[in-house]
Tab-separated table of C-alpha atoms in Angstrom:
chain	number	residue	atom	x	y	z
A	1	UNK	CA	106.571	108.700	82.808
A	2	UNK	CA	107.291	107.128	79.405
A	3	UNK	CA	107.228	103.355	78.830
A	4	UNK	CA	111.002	102.873	78.789
A	5	UNK	CA	111.340	104.771	82.084
A	6	UNK	CA	108.547	102.685	83.570
A	7	UNK	CA	110.375	99.489	82.637
A	8	UNK	CA	113.709	100.774	84.008
A	9	UNK	CA	111.944	101.861	87.184
A	10	UNK	CA	110.336	98.446	87.693
A	11	UNK	CA	113.615	96.618	87.023
A	12	UNK	CA	115.566	98.842	89.388
A	13	UNK	CA	112.878	98.613	92.057
A	14	UNK	CA	112.852	94.823	91.821
A	15	UNK	CA	116.644	94.832	92.152
A	16	UNK	CA	116.436	96.978	95.278
A	17	UNK	CA	113.769	94.671	96.687
A	18	UNK	CA	115.954	91.685	95.884
A	19	UNK	CA	118.799	93.212	97.884
A	20	UNK	CA	116.641	92.630	100.945
A	21	UNK	CA	115.088	89.369	99.846
A	22	UNK	CA	118.428	87.737	99.028
A	23	UNK	CA	119.368	87.934	102.697
A	24	UNK	CA	116.218	86.287	103.884
A	25	UNK	CA	116.179	82.620	104.783
A	26	UNK	CA	113.872	81.942	107.691
A	27	UNK	CA	114.704	78.779	109.593
A	28	UNK	CA	112.361	75.922	108.739
A	29	UNK	CA	112.151	74.688	112.339
A	30	UNK	CA	109.301	76.273	114.304
A	31	UNK	CA	108.884	78.798	111.513
A	32	UNK	CA	106.458	81.647	112.270
A	33	UNK	CA	105.381	83.178	108.946
A	34	UNK	CA	103.584	86.092	110.634
A	35	UNK	CA	106.609	87.068	112.712
A	36	UNK	CA	108.893	86.590	109.707
A	37	UNK	CA	106.765	88.830	107.488
A	38	UNK	CA	106.563	91.487	110.216
A	39	UNK	CA	110.350	91.349	110.533
A	40	UNK	CA	110.789	91.810	106.770
A	41	UNK	CA	108.413	94.784	106.682
A	42	UNK	CA	109.980	96.432	109.731
A	43	UNK	CA	113.419	95.968	108.205
A	44	UNK	CA	112.391	97.451	104.880
A	45	UNK	CA	110.293	100.358	106.118
A	46	UNK	CA	111.661	101.140	109.583
A	47	UNK	CA	115.283	100.095	109.172
A	48	UNK	CA	114.632	97.960	112.263
A	49	UNK	CA	116.853	94.881	112.223
A	50	UNK	CA	115.827	93.420	115.602
A	51	UNK	CA	113.251	91.010	114.179
A	52	UNK	CA	115.153	89.998	111.068
A	53	UNK	CA	118.249	89.016	113.038
A	54	UNK	CA	116.337	85.975	114.275
A	55	UNK	CA	116.382	84.691	110.688
A	56	UNK	CA	119.769	86.058	109.669
A	57	UNK	CA	122.059	84.856	112.416
A	58	UNK	CA	125.058	84.720	110.073
A	59	UNK	CA	124.665	88.365	109.032
A	60	UNK	CA	126.182	91.142	111.125
A	61	UNK	CA	124.242	94.232	112.197
A	62	UNK	CA	126.363	96.228	109.768
A	63	UNK	CA	125.488	93.925	106.863
A	64	UNK	CA	121.781	94.097	107.638
A	65	UNK	CA	121.852	97.893	107.865
A	66	UNK	CA	123.853	98.042	104.648
A	67	UNK	CA	121.168	95.934	102.986
A	68	UNK	CA	118.504	98.374	104.163
A	69	UNK	CA	120.506	101.415	103.041
A	70	UNK	CA	121.190	99.844	99.647
A	71	UNK	CA	117.476	99.216	99.187
A	72	UNK	CA	116.647	102.841	100.117
A	73	UNK	CA	119.255	104.045	97.628
A	74	UNK	CA	117.840	101.712	94.969
A	75	UNK	CA	114.321	103.003	95.548
A	76	UNK	CA	115.525	106.609	95.430
A	77	UNK	CA	117.255	106.071	92.097
A	78	UNK	CA	114.476	103.918	90.629
A	79	UNK	CA	111.461	105.981	91.643
A	80	UNK	CA	112.624	109.530	92.432
A	81	UNK	CA	115.401	109.425	89.839
A	82	UNK	CA	112.969	108.243	87.174
A	83	UNK	CA	111.221	111.624	87.315
A	84	UNK	CA	114.257	113.800	86.639
A	85	UNK	CA	118.014	113.382	85.978
A	86	UNK	CA	119.314	113.325	89.553
A	87	UNK	CA	122.980	113.069	88.497
A	88	UNK	CA	124.190	113.118	92.098
A	89	UNK	CA	122.491	116.402	93.021
A	90	UNK	CA	121.062	116.222	96.558
A	91	UNK	CA	121.097	112.434	96.317
A	92	UNK	CA	122.010	111.948	99.982
A	93	UNK	CA	119.261	114.342	101.062
A	94	UNK	CA	116.751	112.472	98.913
A	95	UNK	CA	117.780	109.131	100.431
A	96	UNK	CA	117.372	110.540	103.941
A	97	UNK	CA	113.915	111.877	103.082
A	98	UNK	CA	112.873	108.589	101.459
A	99	UNK	CA	113.961	106.789	104.626
A	100	UNK	CA	111.749	109.111	106.695
A	101	UNK	CA	108.821	108.519	104.342
A	102	UNK	CA	109.252	104.771	104.707
A	103	UNK	CA	108.990	104.988	108.502
A	104	UNK	CA	105.459	106.394	108.241
A	105	UNK	CA	104.078	103.523	106.169
A	106	UNK	CA	101.096	101.808	107.776
A	107	UNK	CA	100.845	98.039	107.626
A	108	UNK	CA	99.673	95.182	109.817
A	109	UNK	CA	100.339	91.485	109.323
A	110	UNK	CA	96.972	89.780	109.873
A	111	UNK	CA	97.518	86.048	109.570
A	112	UNK	CA	99.362	83.318	107.680
A	113	UNK	CA	97.897	80.190	106.133
A	114	UNK	CA	99.850	77.122	105.088
A	115	UNK	CA	99.470	76.435	101.354
A	116	UNK	CA	101.241	73.191	100.597
A	117	UNK	CA	104.910	73.775	101.344
A	118	UNK	CA	104.495	77.552	101.335
A	119	UNK	CA	102.650	80.156	103.394
A	120	UNK	CA	100.187	82.769	102.200
A	121	UNK	CA	100.417	85.817	104.459
A	122	UNK	CA	97.701	88.463	104.625
A	123	UNK	CA	98.885	92.025	105.220
A	124	UNK	CA	96.586	95.003	105.712
A	125	UNK	CA	97.964	98.322	104.456
A	126	UNK	CA	96.896	101.986	104.412
A	127	UNK	CA	98.397	103.353	101.178
A	128	UNK	CA	100.078	106.755	101.317
A	129	UNK	CA	99.395	109.348	98.615
A	130	UNK	CA	102.822	110.989	99.039
A	131	UNK	CA	104.101	109.859	95.635
A	132	UNK	CA	100.879	110.879	93.891
A	133	UNK	CA	101.224	114.350	95.409
A	134	UNK	CA	104.879	114.463	94.393
A	135	UNK	CA	104.123	113.396	90.817
A	136	UNK	CA	101.383	116.026	90.445
A	137	UNK	CA	103.591	118.737	91.950
A	138	UNK	CA	106.430	117.845	89.579
A	139	UNK	CA	104.115	118.057	86.580
A	140	UNK	CA	102.958	121.536	87.579
A	141	UNK	CA	106.468	122.714	88.397
A	142	UNK	CA	107.916	121.404	85.126
A	143	UNK	CA	105.595	123.726	83.219
A	144	UNK	CA	106.719	126.648	85.368
A	145	UNK	CA	110.355	125.685	84.878
A	146	UNK	CA	109.923	125.475	81.103
A	147	UNK	CA	108.443	128.980	81.112
A	148	UNK	CA	111.294	130.351	83.247
A	149	UNK	CA	113.850	128.738	80.944
A	150	UNK	CA	112.194	130.239	77.869
A	151	UNK	CA	112.301	133.660	79.539
A	152	UNK	CA	116.079	133.412	79.895
A	153	UNK	CA	116.427	132.617	83.585
A	154	UNK	CA	119.565	130.560	82.917
A	155	UNK	CA	122.555	132.213	81.254
A	156	UNK	CA	126.100	131.273	80.266
A	157	UNK	CA	127.542	128.553	78.082
A	158	UNK	CA	125.465	125.518	77.192
A	159	UNK	CA	127.332	123.512	79.824
A	160	UNK	CA	126.806	126.205	82.477
A	161	UNK	CA	123.107	126.446	81.671
A	162	UNK	CA	122.746	122.679	81.930
A	163	UNK	CA	124.532	122.715	85.305
A	164	UNK	CA	122.268	125.469	86.639
A	165	UNK	CA	119.167	123.741	85.325
A	166	UNK	CA	119.979	120.346	86.840
A	167	UNK	CA	120.822	121.860	90.198
A	168	UNK	CA	117.609	123.893	90.199
A	169	UNK	CA	115.526	120.852	89.254
A	170	UNK	CA	117.061	118.810	92.080
A	171	UNK	CA	116.517	121.551	94.670
A	172	UNK	CA	112.950	122.203	93.608
A	173	UNK	CA	112.122	118.505	93.401
A	174	UNK	CA	113.462	117.939	96.890
A	175	UNK	CA	111.279	120.726	98.255
A	176	UNK	CA	108.261	119.316	96.433
A	177	UNK	CA	108.851	115.857	97.886
A	178	UNK	CA	109.286	117.331	101.372
A	179	UNK	CA	106.010	119.256	101.060
A	180	UNK	CA	104.249	116.181	99.649
A	181	UNK	CA	105.491	114.191	102.629
A	182	UNK	CA	104.347	116.867	105.067
A	183	UNK	CA	100.828	116.806	103.620
A	184	UNK	CA	100.523	113.102	102.820
A	185	UNK	CA	97.238	111.378	103.562
A	186	UNK	CA	96.517	107.700	104.034
A	187	UNK	CA	93.889	106.046	101.883
A	188	UNK	CA	91.408	103.276	102.638
A	189	UNK	CA	92.713	99.959	103.883
A	190	UNK	CA	93.719	97.303	101.383
A	191	UNK	CA	94.700	93.701	101.861
A	192	UNK	CA	97.807	92.309	100.178
A	193	UNK	CA	98.658	88.623	100.106
A	194	UNK	CA	102.310	87.651	100.141
A	195	UNK	CA	103.830	84.253	99.453
A	196	UNK	CA	106.555	82.948	101.731
A	197	UNK	CA	108.166	80.066	99.878
A	198	UNK	CA	109.846	77.004	101.319
A	199	UNK	CA	113.241	76.434	99.685
A	200	UNK	CA	114.945	73.114	99.026
A	201	UNK	CA	117.147	73.471	102.108
A	202	UNK	CA	114.073	73.796	104.332
A	203	UNK	CA	114.370	77.546	104.901
A	204	UNK	CA	111.736	80.089	103.880
A	205	UNK	CA	111.966	83.157	101.674
A	206	UNK	CA	109.472	85.842	100.757
A	207	UNK	CA	108.585	86.065	97.083
A	208	UNK	CA	110.394	89.123	95.682
A	209	UNK	CA	107.702	90.045	93.162
A	210	UNK	CA	104.992	89.855	95.835
A	211	UNK	CA	107.077	92.163	98.007
A	212	UNK	CA	107.552	94.570	95.116
A	213	UNK	CA	103.779	94.563	94.610
A	214	UNK	CA	103.290	95.522	98.267
A	215	UNK	CA	105.697	98.452	97.872
A	216	UNK	CA	103.885	99.537	94.707
A	217	UNK	CA	100.527	99.421	96.509
A	218	UNK	CA	101.522	101.026	99.803
A	219	UNK	CA	103.113	103.981	97.971
A	220	UNK	CA	100.566	104.052	95.099
A	221	UNK	CA	103.377	103.590	92.577
A	222	UNK	CA	101.127	101.472	90.375
A	223	UNK	CA	98.837	104.492	89.971
A	224	UNK	CA	101.531	106.975	88.957
A	225	UNK	CA	103.293	104.494	86.665
A	226	UNK	CA	100.079	103.779	84.797
C-alpha cells in the first residue's frame, strides 16, 4: 500500500471509529469503566447494543445500529477499499463479510484503574491474521491478474475492458477475503491500554485514537500498513 493510501486509510478508519465514539457519553454517576469498555467493544465488534444502551439512553435502537453499520461501512471502504478500486462492486457483500469477521474477534476487558479524572482500561486481545492472509493473497493474485490481462483475457472497448476488470477484481477479492476468513488464526495474546476520558459535563468518553489503535492491533492492520 503506498503512503498516500496509507494516510487515506488511517483518516477514513479514524472517521469510522469516531462515528461510534461520538455517541458515547457514559454517565459520570456510578460509572463502571470496565462495563463501559466491554459495551463499546461488543457494540463495535458484535453489533450488540444491549450494553451500550445503558450509556446512550437518548439514542434509539435504530440509531445505535445505524452507528454500527456506518462504522462497518467505513472500515470496509477504508481498509478493503484501499487495496483495490471497489467502485460499488460487491460492496454490500463485503460489508456483510466484514461484519462476520468482526464477530470472531477475541478480546477481554481485564481491569480499569483511575488515573486522575480519567480511567486507564486494560484489554487483552488475541489478534487475528485474517487481514495479513488477505493482503498476501491479493499480492499473489494481482500478479496472476496482470498476466491474464497481458494475455488478452479482457476484450472490447477501453471502457468495456475496464468494467470487466473491475468486476473481476471485486469478485476475486471477495473470494480471497472469504478464504482468508475461513482459515484465519489467532496470534499470541497482547495487552492494549485504552483511555476513558472524563468530559467537562461529567460524562466519560473513550479516546478515539486509542480505540483505533486497538482495531489496528486486533486485526494486524499496523503490520500490513507498514
